[in-house]
Structure formats: structure tokens, C-alpha cells
Amino acid sequence: MVKGYVPVGLSNRHVHLSKAHIDILFGEGHELCVFKDLSQPGQFACDEKIEVVGPKGALTMRVLGPARNETQIEVSLADGFALGVVPPVRDSGDLENSPGAKLVGPKGEVVIDKGIIAAARHIHMHTSEAEQFSLKDKDIVSVKVEGKRGLVFDNVLVRVHQNYALEMHLDIDEGNAAGIKNGDKLAVI
Amino acid sequence: MVKGYVPVGLSNRHVHLSKAHIDILFGEGHELCVFKDLSQPGQFACDEKIEVVGPKGALTMRVLGPARNETQIEVSLADGFALGVVPPVRDSGDLENSPGAKLVGPKGEVVIDKGIIAAARHIHMHTSEAEQFSLKDKDIVSVKVEGKRGLVFDNVLVRVHQNYALEMHLDIDEGNAAGIKNGDKLAVI
């Protein structure tokens, strides 16, 4: 049974930085510059980029704002291979025992001992939308994709908050595997 | 209901070449050198590699043998992005209106006007295994993956032949999206 439809947002590799790390990488008191607002209210892509250096290779990544309590680097498993680390599949904020890296900015660099994850697939929902879907925060649902690369994503975490907008977040590997693009509407079942 | 379990083989980008193209790229009468036998009887990875040049970028790819009637280049959608083409998701051999490329080998180069595809997911099965699974050639099944990145692959084509060995072929994007690795056993449902 279809509970409703959610638009997809495909996440490319990106970095969330703590205030302390912004100061080190971009200079004391630096304020992040808004490049583009994101679908989730208050979240934005920044002009700023940094280099993330792993044991095997380095990748340039865009910073997303605003600053967070803890620095978190979200990559695909393919990106992890390029860096030379194996990112665990985790919910945002769950960083224990994840690999670290050297972060290089225009004004400085810092070594972090954890923070690289592959984000677990999830759906953001406003409180009112959760009611329409008959779902609540932390529910687990499945989401069906039609077409030649049709599949059903299981274990999709539902996150409900009055500051969230309806959107399902997948990484590029997941988007390619299902043959979908940004904005496609998928059925929550 | 689980019909049976199949081991996974993840395909990285690779090229199948026609005899005429082997002659151009590696020299008249060149015989492909076996680097490693593959799971499917008679199929092998070669020592030979070529460069595939698209409108945006180039990728080095390993040649798989033996020679085929028609040259076919199998890439992930992410590879297609790097090359600057959009590979259609197709069954092997279905190359009409697919993008072409310039192929560069040590002895020559050739431009093909079609041949780049993203291989549609499929399962190879020996005739006797098909009987055990109660399946026949060209059946379409679903395959379930457990775990944090659990999902169900729909539209999986079954290919039955007395020269086939039991194996499900996915590309790297699909493997990463499901968090699986070579040899993992998946449930056909």
C-alpha cells in the first residue's frame, strides 16, 4: 500500500564543519558564505571547499552550512575507495569508530580521528506531512522505484521535525543503482 | 518465498571487442592474452587494456575475452558521467542508439558510433540450476539484500544456458548501493 510520494535529493560528497574547524581551515572568525539554499530549511551549500586527504587519495568537497557541533564528512562507498578508507553506513551524527582524515583549507589544516561516514538513506518530513503519511519520527519504511532499474529500498529511516521539508536523501551510488535523478517522486510503501 | 540463493559478481567497467577492432587496436592477427578466468565458463579477463575517450573525459578499461561479434563497452552511470555520455541501461548485445566513443590501443585507434551501455542486472544460471529454481530463460525475478543498506532488486533478468554458471551480475553502483561485495549470496524471491 502506498502511504504517499516523496521527492528525491541525491547527495554528492560533502562536509559539515564545527566552528573550531572553520576557524582553523578558513581563519579565525570566518563566516561561511551561502552559495545556494538547500531544500531543508536553514541548510545551505557554501562557496567554501576543502580538500579531504585519506591514506590513498584526496577529494575536494563542498562545505555545507551552518556549522555543526561536530565535523562530519559524508561520502559514497566509491569515494571511500578513492580516499582509501571504508566509511561505515551510519545515520547522521553517529561517528564513533568511523575513519578520520586530514582536512586542508586555504588558511590551515587539521587531522580528525573520526567523521567519515556513508549516510544511511532517510526521509525528512515536516510534522504535518508525517501525519498525512501516518508515520512518526524514527519509523522505518520501504520506498519503491519503478523502471528498468526498479528496486525497493528497505530500512529507510523517517526523520520528523517541524523544521524539515519532505525529501528522501540518497547518495549518488544509490541514485545510479535505481536510475533516478533529483526531484523524482518515489512511493513510500 | 525464497527460490534459492545466488552469489554476486560485481562488474567494473570493461570492454568486449570484435575481432576487427582487436586487429586495429592491438595489431593484425593479435590474440588476446588470458589474465584471469571469469566465473562464466570460457570467459576471461585479458592482460590488454584500452583507453575509451568520450566528449568529456577518458577512462582506461580492461578487455574481456573472447572476441565478440560486436564491440560493447559496459560502464556504470558514474563512469558515463566521467566520459560525458549517458549510457542506456540495456541487456547485453542491445546496442542500438547507445553512445559511441573513440577507442585507443597501443597499435591504433577506432571511432565507434554506438556500444556504450550500463548493463541491466541479470542472473546467469546453468540449465540444471534453473530447474532447481523453477525458472526458465528470460524470466524476471526479484532479489533481496539484507542489512543496513537492505533493498530488493526488481526486474532481474534470468539467463539460462548449459554454458552458464550460477551468478548474479551487478555493476559497482548497484553493489555499493546495497552494501554488498563479490561472492555474497542473495535470495531470489
Tab-separated table of C-alpha atoms in Angstrom, chain A residues 19-99:
chain	number	residue	atom	x	y	z
A	19	LYS	CA	33.045	26.172	14.382
A	20	ALA	CA	36.544	25.298	15.677
A	21	HIS	CA	37.467	23.600	12.397
A	22	ILE	CA	36.099	26.501	10.311
A	23	ASP	CA	38.406	28.807	12.286
A	24	ILE	CA	41.429	26.573	11.597
A	25	LEU	CA	40.693	25.912	7.898
A	26	PHE	CA	39.448	29.368	6.858
A	27	GLY	CA	40.789	31.697	9.544
A	28	GLU	CA	39.656	32.862	12.982
A	29	GLY	CA	36.069	34.187	12.978
A	30	HIS	CA	35.395	33.214	9.363
A	31	GLU	CA	31.704	33.165	8.374
A	32	LEU	CA	30.558	30.604	5.782
A	33	CYS	CA	29.266	32.158	2.531
A	34	VAL	CA	25.925	30.940	1.150
A	35	PHE	CA	26.330	29.503	-2.347
A	36	LYS	CA	22.819	28.010	-2.567
A	37	ASP	CA	19.980	27.275	-0.149
A	38	LEU	CA	19.132	23.586	0.216
A	39	SER	CA	15.674	22.009	0.452
A	40	GLN	CA	15.900	21.600	4.227
A	41	PRO	CA	15.066	24.999	5.842
A	42	GLY	CA	18.177	26.786	7.164
A	43	GLN	CA	20.621	24.432	5.430
A	44	PHE	CA	22.836	25.760	2.645
A	45	ALA	CA	25.685	24.816	0.323
A	46	CYS	CA	28.691	27.123	0.814
A	47	ASP	CA	31.144	28.768	-1.531
A	48	GLU	CA	33.856	27.172	0.609
A	49	LYS	CA	35.517	23.913	-0.365
A	50	ILE	CA	38.204	21.901	1.386
A	51	GLU	CA	40.435	19.006	0.481
A	52	VAL	CA	39.901	15.732	2.360
A	53	VAL	CA	43.100	13.665	2.345
A	54	GLY	CA	42.925	9.909	3.028
A	55	PRO	CA	45.646	7.240	3.105
A	56	LYS	CA	45.258	6.555	-0.638
A	57	GLY	CA	43.947	9.730	-2.255
A	58	ALA	CA	42.368	13.137	-1.797
A	59	LEU	CA	38.990	14.566	-2.809
A	60	THR	CA	37.783	18.153	-2.910
A	61	MET	CA	34.464	18.591	-1.113
A	62	ARG	CA	31.985	21.407	-0.715
A	63	VAL	CA	31.166	22.610	2.786
A	64	LEU	CA	27.503	22.648	3.861
A	65	GLY	CA	26.327	25.136	6.460
A	66	PRO	CA	25.558	26.135	9.092
A	67	ALA	CA	28.343	24.967	11.430
A	68	ARG	CA	27.631	21.817	13.446
A	69	ASN	CA	28.723	20.608	16.857
A	70	GLU	CA	30.957	18.015	15.256
A	71	THR	CA	32.709	17.784	11.888
A	72	GLN	CA	31.159	15.107	9.644
A	73	ILE	CA	32.238	14.022	6.164
A	74	GLU	CA	29.622	12.278	4.006
A	75	VAL	CA	30.898	10.237	1.078
A	76	SER	CA	29.779	7.377	-1.143
A	77	LEU	CA	31.445	3.972	-0.813
A	78	ALA	CA	33.101	4.703	-4.180
A	79	ASP	CA	34.530	7.941	-2.694
A	80	GLY	CA	35.761	5.935	0.305
A	81	PHE	CA	37.623	3.646	-2.085
A	82	ALA	CA	39.285	6.688	-3.721
A	83	LEU	CA	40.311	8.045	-0.300
A	84	GLY	CA	41.477	4.638	0.909
A	85	VAL	CA	39.008	4.254	3.789
A	86	VAL	CA	35.887	2.158	4.370
A	87	PRO	CA	33.127	4.508	5.533
A	88	PRO	CA	30.516	2.798	7.710
A	89	VAL	CA	26.875	3.278	6.697
A	90	ARG	CA	25.544	5.455	9.516
A	91	ASP	CA	22.801	7.862	10.476
A	92	SER	CA	23.950	11.481	10.652
A	93	GLY	CA	25.802	12.263	13.895
A	94	ASP	CA	26.755	8.632	14.645
A	95	LEU	CA	30.515	8.948	14.175
A	96	GLU	CA	32.086	6.571	16.729
A	97	ASN	CA	34.814	4.347	15.217
A	98	SER	CA	34.459	5.911	11.761
A	99	PRO	CA	37.672	6.707	9.831
